[in-house]
C-alpha cells in the first residue's frame, strides 16, 4: 500500500485537461488507439499503445500481486481478466502538442484501395507520375558513393552493372536476429522498379539473391531457408532495391499485394523476357497517396 | 482509495501457486506471452494477451485517473509511460490446467522454414505425400451437396465444371465488414491446389473472380477495389478454394509466401498454360509439419 502511494505521488502528472475530440485510428491486433484531442485551446494528437509483456518478469506477472477474475470455465479451460501490477502494465503514450493539421492527418486512418495496374495503365498513369516528379534519390547515390553511411555497409559487389551494396535497414536495431532486416541497393542507376526489369538484369538479380544470402549466412548465421527476399511494388523509393527479412519478422511489407519474391521475379523473367512490362501488377494505395488521386482522375475508381 | 480496496477484495483470486517453467511463445507486435507453468504438481499452459483499448472509454482513459511519467521530450513531442486505471487495462488470461504434452506443444512457438518447391520437388516429395494421405475432404463434399451448412451459402453457381459455392469463412463473425472473409469452394472434384490449374480451368477461375466480387458488392456493399482475392499454397485443405477478404483485415494468410492473387493466377495461366506445373513455388513450413520432415529426409535442409 505504501509503495503504491509513493508511486502515485511520483507519477502525479496525469492526462487531466485533455478533451477527446475523435478516435482517429485504432487496431485491436496491435492494441493501439490514436486520439485527436484539445488541450486548452490547442490541438493535440495522443498515440496510445499497449506495451509488450516483459518476458524477464514472468515470476512477477504470475504472482499474488496479479488479481484475476474468472470469465469462463469449461473442463480444463479457464479464462480470466487479469489485473497486473501497474508497473508491469504500462502503456506507451506519445503526445504531439500543439499538433498541426498535418500531424492529425498523418495519424488518421486512411482508406485503402486495390489497384490492378495493367501495362496500359502503367504507361498512361503511373509512369508519367514517376517521370513528372522524378523523386530525388540523391540520398541513395550518397550511400552508393560512400558519402553517407559507409560504416554501415555489410557487403559490396562494386560492379556498376551487376553490383550492389548490402546494408541494414533503418527499421532494424542490428541486434535481434529474429527481426533481421537488410536492403540490397543496386549500383546501376535508372531502374525504377520491377516494371523496368528484363533478361538483361538477370546477372544483377542473381548476384543479389546468391551473394546477399551467402553474406547474411556468414555474418549473422541466418541460412537462406530462414530468409524472405523480395522487392516492393510500389516501392517506397524509385531506385531498385531488394529487402532481406528474417522469416520471423512480422511485417505488413510482406503482404501479397506489395512483396514480389526475388526468386519469382527471376523465374518469371527467365520464362518471359517482358513479364514485368506485360503483367498486371496489383497493389494497395491509400486515399492520400497521389497515385490514388491520379487513378481516381483517370476514372479507375 | 476505497474503490481500489473493494476491487482488491472482489478480485482476491490470484496467480499465486503458479511456477513459471518456460516462456513458450511471445509476440511484441500482438502483445501476447505464452507460459508453461507448474501448479502444484500439474502442468499448466497460461496464455496472456493484452486487450485492445476500449474506444468507447476514451474520456476515462485520458482522465486524471491515468498517471503519466515522462520518458522523453523534444520540441512538440512528448513520450510517457502511462498507468491506466486497472479496470481499463485488463489482460486476457487463458489457463489450461492440467495441460497435456500436446497442449504445451500446440502453444509453443514452432520454427519456420522457407521451401522453394521446384516442379521436380513437387513430383518427388509433395505429390506423393498428398497421394499417400489422400486427406479427407468429405466435409467439403457435405457443403457442396448441401448436407451441411446449406443455410450459410451466400451464392452458388451450380455448374459442375465451372461452378462454386460462396460462403462465409468460419473465422468471420458475419458482421464486421472490415474483417469480411468468405470462401469460394469449387464444385469440381480433384483440383488439389494451384499446381493442378491450367487453361482448361480459366472459365472456373474467371467465374469465381467476377461472380464472387459481384455478389460481395451486392450483398455486403464492398466493391472489388476493397477486396483481396487469393489462393493459398500450400492450402489448408486440398480441394480448390479461393479466399475473399476485406482489404482492412490483417491476416497472416496474406503473406507473399502463401497467398497467390487470383488475378495473377489467371494471367499467369493465360501467358503460359503450364505456368503452375513448371513454376517454383515458395512457401513456409513449420517444424511440426509433415512436409518439413519429408523435405528434411530428402536432404533439402
XYZ file of C-alpha atoms in Angstrom:
602
model
C 0.000 0.000 0.000
C 2.760 2.483 0.915
C 4.581 1.623 -2.258
C 1.503 2.423 -4.268
C 1.056 5.795 -2.582
C 4.687 6.695 -3.188
C 4.260 5.774 -6.810
C 1.093 7.814 -7.070
C 2.882 10.913 -5.811
C 5.839 10.305 -8.075
C 3.515 9.999 -11.070
C 1.271 12.851 -10.195
C 1.198 14.133 -13.771
C -1.994 12.989 -15.455
C -3.998 13.431 -18.628
C -6.314 15.902 -16.898
C -7.055 18.794 -19.243
C -7.104 16.703 -22.421
C -10.502 16.603 -24.106
C -11.007 13.838 -26.659
C -12.381 15.133 -29.958
C -12.178 11.944 -32.045
C -10.748 8.452 -32.338
C -8.624 8.794 -35.477
C -7.196 5.268 -35.651
C -7.326 2.035 -33.679
C -6.050 -1.506 -34.072
C -7.249 -4.441 -31.994
C -4.498 -6.786 -33.152
C -1.637 -4.429 -32.361
C -3.512 -2.781 -29.491
C -3.141 0.865 -30.298
C -5.508 3.822 -30.168
C -4.825 7.249 -31.696
C -6.819 10.239 -30.476
C -7.341 13.790 -31.642
C -7.633 15.933 -28.526
C -7.859 19.508 -27.396
C -5.701 20.744 -24.538
C -6.715 24.231 -23.509
C -7.277 25.667 -26.962
C -4.600 23.699 -28.753
C -4.931 20.628 -30.922
C -3.089 17.564 -29.700
C -2.548 14.066 -31.032
C -2.303 11.335 -28.404
C -0.945 7.949 -29.525
C -1.548 5.124 -27.053
C -0.113 1.657 -27.471
C -0.117 -1.286 -25.087
C 3.403 -2.453 -24.324
C 4.650 -5.992 -24.979
C 4.982 -8.265 -21.949
C 8.419 -8.213 -20.371
C 9.307 -11.896 -20.518
C 12.062 -11.417 -17.928
C 9.365 -10.587 -15.367
C 7.225 -13.708 -15.634
C 7.570 -14.557 -11.935
C 6.158 -11.192 -11.015
C 3.446 -11.348 -13.658
C 2.227 -14.675 -12.254
C 2.347 -13.656 -8.608
C -0.192 -12.903 -5.904
C 0.046 -9.246 -6.992
C -1.869 -10.114 -10.137
C -5.568 -10.347 -9.347
C -7.676 -12.459 -11.660
C -11.417 -12.565 -12.277
C -12.841 -15.668 -13.919
C -14.878 -15.029 -17.081
C -15.410 -18.613 -18.266
C -14.699 -22.145 -17.181
C -15.114 -25.300 -19.235
C -13.393 -28.542 -18.281
C -9.644 -27.867 -18.142
C -10.026 -24.423 -19.790
C -10.356 -21.259 -17.701
C -10.389 -17.695 -18.915
C -9.814 -14.682 -16.703
C -9.434 -10.976 -16.837
C -6.135 -10.371 -15.061
C -5.104 -7.121 -13.401
C -1.335 -6.850 -13.385
C 0.583 -4.606 -11.006
C 0.682 -1.151 -12.628
C 4.461 -1.155 -13.084
C 4.173 -4.293 -15.238
C 1.343 -2.955 -17.346
C 2.361 0.468 -18.593
C 1.023 1.936 -21.785
C 3.273 3.851 -24.153
C 1.832 7.309 -24.756
C 3.118 9.810 -27.274
C 1.705 13.317 -27.188
C 2.166 15.810 -30.002
C 1.060 19.239 -28.775
C 0.424 21.634 -30.355
C -0.416 19.425 -33.341
C -0.833 20.810 -36.852
C -3.442 19.724 -39.377
C -0.660 17.668 -40.981
C 0.073 15.778 -37.750
C -3.581 14.905 -37.331
C -3.801 13.720 -40.939
C -0.635 11.668 -40.593
C -2.039 9.594 -37.723
C -5.612 9.349 -39.012
C -6.534 6.004 -40.513
C -6.590 6.238 -44.282
C -8.909 4.325 -46.534
C -7.128 1.740 -48.701
C -7.886 0.651 -52.255
C -6.656 -2.065 -54.594
C -5.269 -1.023 -57.970
C -4.843 -3.583 -60.736
C -2.229 -1.806 -62.796
C -2.290 -3.168 -66.351
C 0.603 -2.483 -68.709
C -1.602 0.144 -70.318
C -2.418 1.891 -67.036
C 1.264 1.860 -66.107
C 2.134 3.729 -69.293
C -0.824 6.067 -69.071
C -0.953 6.945 -65.362
C 1.893 5.569 -63.270
C 4.910 6.246 -65.494
C 4.029 9.901 -66.229
C 3.628 10.403 -62.457
C 7.088 8.937 -61.835
C 8.659 10.980 -64.611
C 6.957 14.201 -63.661
C 8.056 14.003 -60.060
C 11.489 12.480 -60.697
C 11.723 11.738 -56.987
C 15.102 12.656 -55.614
C 17.240 9.636 -54.951
C 20.276 11.746 -54.043
C 20.353 10.125 -50.619
C 20.672 6.733 -52.336
C 23.543 7.990 -54.510
C 25.214 9.273 -51.329
C 25.149 5.733 -49.954
C 26.349 4.162 -53.207
C 29.191 6.703 -53.465
C 30.021 6.156 -49.772
C 29.473 9.776 -48.880
C 26.977 8.615 -46.265
C 26.528 5.524 -44.083
C 29.752 3.959 -45.424
C 30.419 2.423 -41.993
C 27.096 0.583 -42.178
C 27.893 -1.362 -45.363
C 27.811 -5.106 -44.747
C 28.822 -6.170 -48.254
C 29.532 -4.661 -51.630
C 29.784 -6.023 -55.131
C 31.196 -2.948 -56.849
C 30.374 -3.860 -60.464
C 28.486 -0.844 -61.870
C 26.023 -3.047 -63.790
C 25.637 -6.175 -61.702
C 26.781 -4.962 -58.296
C 25.037 -3.721 -55.170
C 25.543 -2.553 -51.622
C 24.026 -4.512 -48.735
C 23.314 -2.648 -45.509
C 20.967 -2.878 -42.523
C 17.552 -1.277 -42.928
C 16.872 1.697 -40.653
C 13.971 -0.220 -39.091
C 16.322 -2.925 -37.737
C 18.173 -2.453 -34.451
C 21.041 -4.519 -35.872
C 20.880 -6.964 -32.975
C 17.691 -9.013 -32.738
C 18.216 -11.690 -35.388
C 14.509 -12.592 -35.426
C 13.806 -9.167 -36.869
C 16.826 -9.072 -39.193
C 16.214 -6.575 -41.993
C 18.731 -5.612 -44.652
C 18.454 -3.921 -48.014
C 20.439 -4.503 -51.167
C 20.661 -1.313 -53.240
C 21.814 -1.756 -56.835
C 24.702 0.319 -58.186
C 23.051 0.709 -61.578
C 21.043 3.923 -61.942
C 17.724 4.228 -63.736
C 15.994 1.010 -62.616
C 12.893 2.482 -61.029
C 11.093 -0.724 -60.099
C 10.325 -4.305 -61.189
C 8.494 -2.745 -64.160
C 11.921 -1.946 -65.667
C 13.415 -5.436 -65.310
C 14.129 -7.858 -68.149
C 16.584 -10.624 -69.085
C 19.497 -8.168 -69.199
C 19.152 -7.750 -65.424
C 19.277 -11.435 -64.527
C 23.003 -11.349 -63.629
C 22.309 -8.458 -61.230
C 19.285 -10.176 -59.671
C 21.104 -13.483 -59.328
C 24.063 -11.759 -57.667
C 21.793 -10.161 -55.110
C 19.998 -13.431 -54.439
C 23.134 -15.534 -54.090
C 25.719 -13.161 -52.640
C 23.164 -11.464 -50.408
C 22.006 -14.748 -48.883
C 25.594 -16.040 -48.531
C 26.778 -12.921 -46.736
C 23.818 -12.969 -44.346
C 24.593 -16.609 -43.561
C 28.266 -15.788 -42.906
C 27.733 -12.536 -40.999
C 24.630 -13.372 -38.986
C 24.371 -17.165 -39.144
C 20.917 -16.979 -40.761
C 20.588 -19.528 -43.585
C 18.661 -18.945 -46.782
C 15.825 -21.182 -45.535
C 15.112 -18.508 -42.893
C 15.068 -15.551 -45.254
C 12.383 -13.675 -47.115
C 13.937 -11.908 -50.093
C 11.620 -9.613 -52.026
C 11.040 -6.424 -53.987
C 8.230 -3.960 -53.277
C 5.847 -2.721 -55.919
C 5.083 0.115 -55.481
C 8.440 0.681 -53.775
C 8.975 3.444 -51.223
C 11.699 4.964 -53.435
C 12.281 4.544 -57.148
C 15.803 3.157 -57.267
C 15.823 -0.653 -57.405
C 16.398 -2.301 -54.029
C 15.740 -5.714 -52.507
C 14.537 -6.490 -48.977
C 16.015 -9.275 -46.842
C 13.986 -10.219 -43.735
C 14.184 -12.968 -41.180
C 11.165 -15.232 -41.637
C 10.088 -14.471 -38.046
C 9.732 -10.737 -38.675
C 6.067 -9.839 -38.947
C 5.919 -7.063 -41.477
C 2.973 -5.580 -43.376
C 5.510 -5.050 -46.164
C 5.343 -8.785 -46.863
C 1.718 -8.663 -47.990
C 0.983 -10.434 -51.270
C -0.174 -7.168 -52.853
C 3.177 -5.496 -52.321
C 6.003 -8.051 -51.970
C 7.376 -9.813 -55.052
C 9.702 -12.658 -54.106
C 13.066 -12.296 -55.801
C 13.082 -15.963 -56.880
C 9.709 -15.410 -58.547
C 10.940 -12.264 -60.302
C 13.974 -14.119 -61.639
C 11.980 -17.145 -62.785
C 9.215 -15.057 -64.365
C 11.767 -13.110 -66.414
C 13.532 -16.338 -67.407
C 10.158 -17.611 -68.618
C 9.219 -14.386 -70.404
C 11.630 -11.512 -71.060
C 8.841 -8.915 -70.935
C 6.946 -10.447 -67.991
C 7.148 -7.272 -65.871
C 6.315 -4.990 -68.763
C 3.247 -7.061 -69.772
C 1.912 -8.225 -66.437
C -0.908 -6.603 -64.492
C 0.538 -5.732 -61.087
C -1.768 -5.465 -58.089
C -1.047 -3.102 -55.214
C -2.670 -1.176 -52.439
C -2.900 2.605 -52.316
C -4.164 4.868 -49.576
C -6.504 7.781 -50.096
C -3.799 10.367 -49.510
C -1.374 8.789 -51.989
C -1.004 10.808 -55.140
C -1.329 7.633 -57.221
C -4.787 7.090 -55.727
C -5.847 10.557 -56.825
C -4.394 10.103 -60.309
C -6.207 6.776 -60.770
C -9.373 8.417 -59.499
C -8.991 11.263 -62.034
C -8.492 8.590 -64.676
C -11.906 7.153 -63.753
C -10.432 3.935 -62.339
C -12.422 4.097 -59.092
C -8.549 4.526 -2.489
C -11.660 2.826 -1.065
C -12.698 1.789 -4.527
C -9.363 0.133 -5.047
C -9.641 -1.814 -1.816
C -13.124 -3.029 -2.680
C -11.845 -4.146 -6.026
C -8.916 -5.920 -4.426
C -11.223 -7.954 -2.196
C -13.563 -8.760 -5.057
C -10.673 -9.988 -7.163
C -8.901 -11.870 -4.454
C -8.106 -14.819 -6.705
C -4.530 -14.519 -7.920
C -1.863 -16.418 -9.818
C -0.199 -17.446 -6.542
C 0.846 -21.094 -6.772
C 1.828 -20.954 -10.441
C 5.541 -21.535 -11.066
C 6.830 -20.476 -14.471
C 8.874 -23.203 -16.170
C 9.389 -21.585 -19.569
C 8.314 -18.869 -21.979
C 6.995 -20.940 -24.891
C 5.903 -18.119 -27.209
C 5.773 -14.328 -27.234
C 4.890 -11.612 -29.709
C 5.754 -7.947 -29.253
C 3.546 -6.734 -32.079
C 0.406 -8.522 -30.903
C 1.425 -8.290 -27.243
C 0.997 -11.849 -26.105
C 3.050 -14.137 -23.885
C 2.523 -17.895 -23.524
C 3.938 -19.678 -20.482
C 4.480 -23.276 -19.476
C 3.859 -23.452 -15.739
C 3.548 -25.906 -12.873
C 0.704 -25.614 -10.416
C 1.196 -27.977 -7.515
C 2.468 -30.975 -9.475
C 0.435 -30.404 -12.609
C 1.493 -28.889 -15.911
C -0.359 -25.770 -16.960
C -0.324 -23.527 -20.000
C -1.009 -19.840 -19.323
C -1.811 -17.634 -22.337
C -1.629 -13.902 -21.620
C -2.668 -11.247 -24.120
C -3.029 -7.511 -23.700
C -6.548 -6.368 -24.537
C -7.359 -3.779 -27.212
C -8.242 -0.293 -25.989
C -11.960 0.255 -25.482
C -12.545 3.233 -27.760
C -15.859 3.983 -26.039
C -13.927 4.793 -22.849
C -11.579 7.456 -24.176
C -12.745 10.090 -21.686
C -11.830 7.800 -18.840
C -8.558 6.739 -20.427
C -7.491 10.411 -20.709
C -8.557 11.433 -17.220
C -6.803 12.359 -14.026
C -7.008 8.684 -13.043
C -4.331 7.897 -15.613
C -0.941 8.774 -14.196
C 1.808 9.522 -16.690
C 5.583 9.524 -16.331
C 7.576 11.425 -18.953
C 10.267 9.389 -20.695
C 11.309 11.841 -23.426
C 10.609 15.377 -24.540
C 11.706 17.011 -27.767
C 10.037 20.140 -29.083
C 6.327 19.376 -29.524
C 6.843 15.621 -28.991
C 6.462 14.047 -25.546
C 6.543 10.370 -24.687
C 5.255 8.926 -21.445
C 4.653 5.672 -19.723
C 1.000 5.850 -18.755
C -0.626 3.885 -15.943
C -4.296 3.393 -16.710
C -6.880 2.612 -14.046
C -6.829 -1.191 -13.580
C -10.374 -1.674 -14.885
C -9.346 -0.108 -18.212
C -6.188 -2.147 -18.581
C -7.115 -5.783 -18.063
C -5.167 -8.619 -19.597
C -6.908 -11.637 -21.081
C -5.608 -14.777 -19.432
C -6.416 -18.321 -20.509
C -5.327 -21.175 -18.264
C -5.264 -24.787 -19.382
C -4.730 -26.987 -16.351
C -3.897 -29.817 -16.222
C -2.211 -29.438 -19.621
C -1.048 -32.416 -21.665
C 2.177 -32.633 -23.665
C 0.021 -31.911 -26.716
C -1.347 -28.674 -25.255
C 2.152 -27.453 -24.477
C 3.326 -28.322 -27.968
C 0.321 -26.604 -29.543
C 1.110 -23.261 -27.931
C 4.900 -23.481 -28.235
C 6.414 -21.347 -30.965
C 7.453 -23.512 -33.882
C 10.470 -22.837 -36.008
C 9.611 -21.840 -39.580
C 11.458 -22.584 -42.800
C 11.188 -21.493 -46.416
C 10.780 -24.187 -49.063
C 11.401 -23.386 -52.722
C 9.361 -26.145 -54.293
C 10.566 -26.712 -57.859
C 8.445 -28.716 -60.299
C 10.815 -31.615 -59.657
C 10.488 -31.426 -55.869
C 6.710 -31.229 -56.206
C 6.667 -34.506 -58.135
C 9.238 -36.186 -55.925
C 8.207 -35.087 -52.413
C 4.979 -33.085 -52.211
C 2.720 -35.021 -54.590
C 3.490 -38.485 -53.114
C 2.713 -37.021 -49.668
C -0.661 -35.719 -50.898
C -1.493 -39.003 -52.606
C -0.415 -41.189 -49.728
C -2.506 -39.303 -47.216
C -5.471 -38.584 -49.505
C -6.715 -36.111 -46.917
C -10.414 -36.481 -46.325
C -12.407 -33.726 -47.919
C -15.737 -35.359 -47.017
C -16.677 -32.239 -45.036
C -16.211 -30.189 -48.230
C -18.416 -32.583 -50.209
C -21.043 -32.247 -47.473
C -21.103 -28.497 -48.082
C -21.171 -28.852 -51.882
C -24.014 -31.409 -51.653
C -25.807 -29.172 -49.139
C -25.852 -31.829 -46.467
C -24.150 -29.326 -44.168
C -24.109 -25.530 -43.801
C -26.673 -25.079 -46.609
C -28.171 -22.127 -44.747
C -24.804 -20.352 -44.839
C -24.494 -20.310 -48.630
C -24.300 -16.740 -49.967
C -24.156 -17.656 -53.664
C -23.961 -20.703 -55.882
C -23.060 -21.284 -59.495
C -24.126 -24.900 -59.789
C -22.222 -25.849 -62.939
C -20.246 -29.000 -62.059
C -17.165 -27.842 -64.003
C -17.177 -24.077 -63.727
C -19.363 -23.531 -60.664
C -18.704 -22.890 -56.995
C -20.321 -22.182 -53.661
C -19.572 -18.939 -51.823
C -19.968 -18.886 -48.052
C -18.600 -17.016 -45.034
C -15.364 -18.309 -43.578
C -15.611 -19.727 -40.050
C -13.164 -17.057 -38.864
C -15.579 -14.242 -39.780
C -18.342 -13.158 -37.399
C -20.501 -12.308 -40.431
C -20.992 -8.742 -39.227
C -17.860 -6.588 -39.123
C -17.372 -5.630 -42.761
C -13.770 -4.559 -42.164
C -12.945 -8.179 -41.433
C -15.144 -9.666 -44.176
C -13.935 -13.171 -45.047
C -15.639 -15.534 -47.475
C -14.526 -18.643 -49.306
C -15.442 -19.858 -52.765
C -15.296 -23.665 -52.928
C -15.283 -25.161 -56.432
C -17.810 -27.847 -57.351
C -15.277 -29.751 -59.452
C -13.526 -32.541 -57.561
C -9.863 -33.424 -57.916
C -8.297 -29.951 -58.092
C -5.920 -30.201 -55.157
C -4.221 -26.813 -55.455
C -2.876 -24.196 -57.897
C -0.388 -26.865 -59.021
C -3.279 -28.579 -60.861
C -4.513 -25.500 -62.729
C -4.172 -24.884 -66.477
C -6.038 -23.164 -69.321
C -8.977 -25.568 -69.063
C -9.770 -24.029 -65.658
C -9.866 -20.405 -66.783
C -13.705 -20.329 -67.097
C -13.963 -21.596 -63.500
C -11.406 -19.090 -62.198
C -12.975 -16.196 -64.095
C -16.424 -17.117 -62.747
C -15.118 -17.035 -59.201
C -13.353 -13.718 -59.738
C -16.276 -11.984 -61.414
C -19.352 -13.532 -59.801
C -17.703 -13.685 -56.381
C -16.784 -9.993 -56.428
C -20.201 -9.006 -57.836
C -22.105 -10.911 -55.170
C -19.982 -9.434 -52.375
C -20.663 -5.959 -53.752
C -24.431 -6.645 -53.882
C -24.745 -8.467 -50.562
C -22.301 -6.508 -48.422
C -21.706 -3.287 -50.373
C -17.959 -3.945 -50.589
C -16.614 -3.103 -54.062
C -13.872 -5.045 -55.813
C -11.368 -2.262 -55.082
C -11.671 -3.208 -51.382
C -11.179 -6.949 -51.824
C -8.214 -9.266 -51.635
C -8.964 -12.393 -53.644
C -6.371 -15.148 -53.411
C -5.499 -18.840 -53.268
C -3.239 -20.392 -50.637
C -0.291 -22.581 -51.490
C 0.088 -24.745 -49.509
C -3.659 -24.679 -48.811
C -5.132 -25.831 -45.513
C -7.200 -28.465 -47.360
C -6.637 -29.987 -50.774
C -9.844 -29.129 -52.600
C -9.522 -25.912 -54.612
C -10.920 -22.859 -52.840
C -10.471 -19.101 -53.080
C -10.299 -16.574 -50.221
C -12.122 -13.226 -50.288
C -11.026 -10.702 -47.625
C -11.731 -7.078 -46.952
C -8.542 -5.094 -47.569
C -8.625 -3.884 -43.947
C -8.410 -7.401 -42.499
C -4.905 -8.007 -41.196
C -4.240 -11.646 -41.854
C -1.005 -13.641 -41.796
C -2.655 -15.690 -44.564
C -1.975 -12.810 -46.939
C 1.801 -13.178 -46.734
C 3.592 -13.220 -50.091
C 4.913 -16.733 -49.412
C 1.420 -18.172 -49.143
C -1.173 -16.034 -50.950
C -1.430 -16.142 -54.744
C -3.699 -13.389 -56.067
C -6.439 -14.827 -58.259
C -5.846 -12.185 -60.963
C -2.183 -13.233 -61.054
C -3.092 -16.908 -61.293
C -5.434 -16.232 -64.210
C -2.967 -14.009 -66.062
C -0.033 -16.376 -65.491
C -2.016 -19.273 -66.950
C -3.148 -17.128 -69.887
C 0.524 -16.359 -70.519
C 1.681 -19.954 -70.097
C -0.657 -22.962 -69.919
C 1.752 -24.930 -67.714
C 2.828 -21.992 -65.509
C 1.759 -23.693 -62.281
C 3.220 -27.043 -63.249
C 6.597 -25.503 -64.212
C 6.970 -22.735 -61.658
C 8.975 -22.939 -58.446
C 6.520 -22.133 -55.651
C 7.819 -20.692 -52.399
C 6.101 -21.370 -49.089
C 6.692 -21.508 -45.384
C 6.573 -24.706 -43.335
C 6.795 -25.191 -39.579
C 8.931 -27.790 -37.867
C 5.962 -29.929 -36.887
C 4.534 -30.005 -40.431
C 4.940 -33.365 -42.122
C 6.120 -31.620 -45.301
C 9.005 -30.122 -43.340
C 10.056 -33.592 -42.206
C 9.736 -35.033 -45.711
C 11.866 -32.238 -47.200
C 14.377 -32.771 -44.412
C 14.531 -36.521 -45.180
C 15.044 -35.565 -48.835
C 18.140 -33.596 -47.774
C 16.569 -30.241 -48.644
C 17.507 -28.613 -45.332
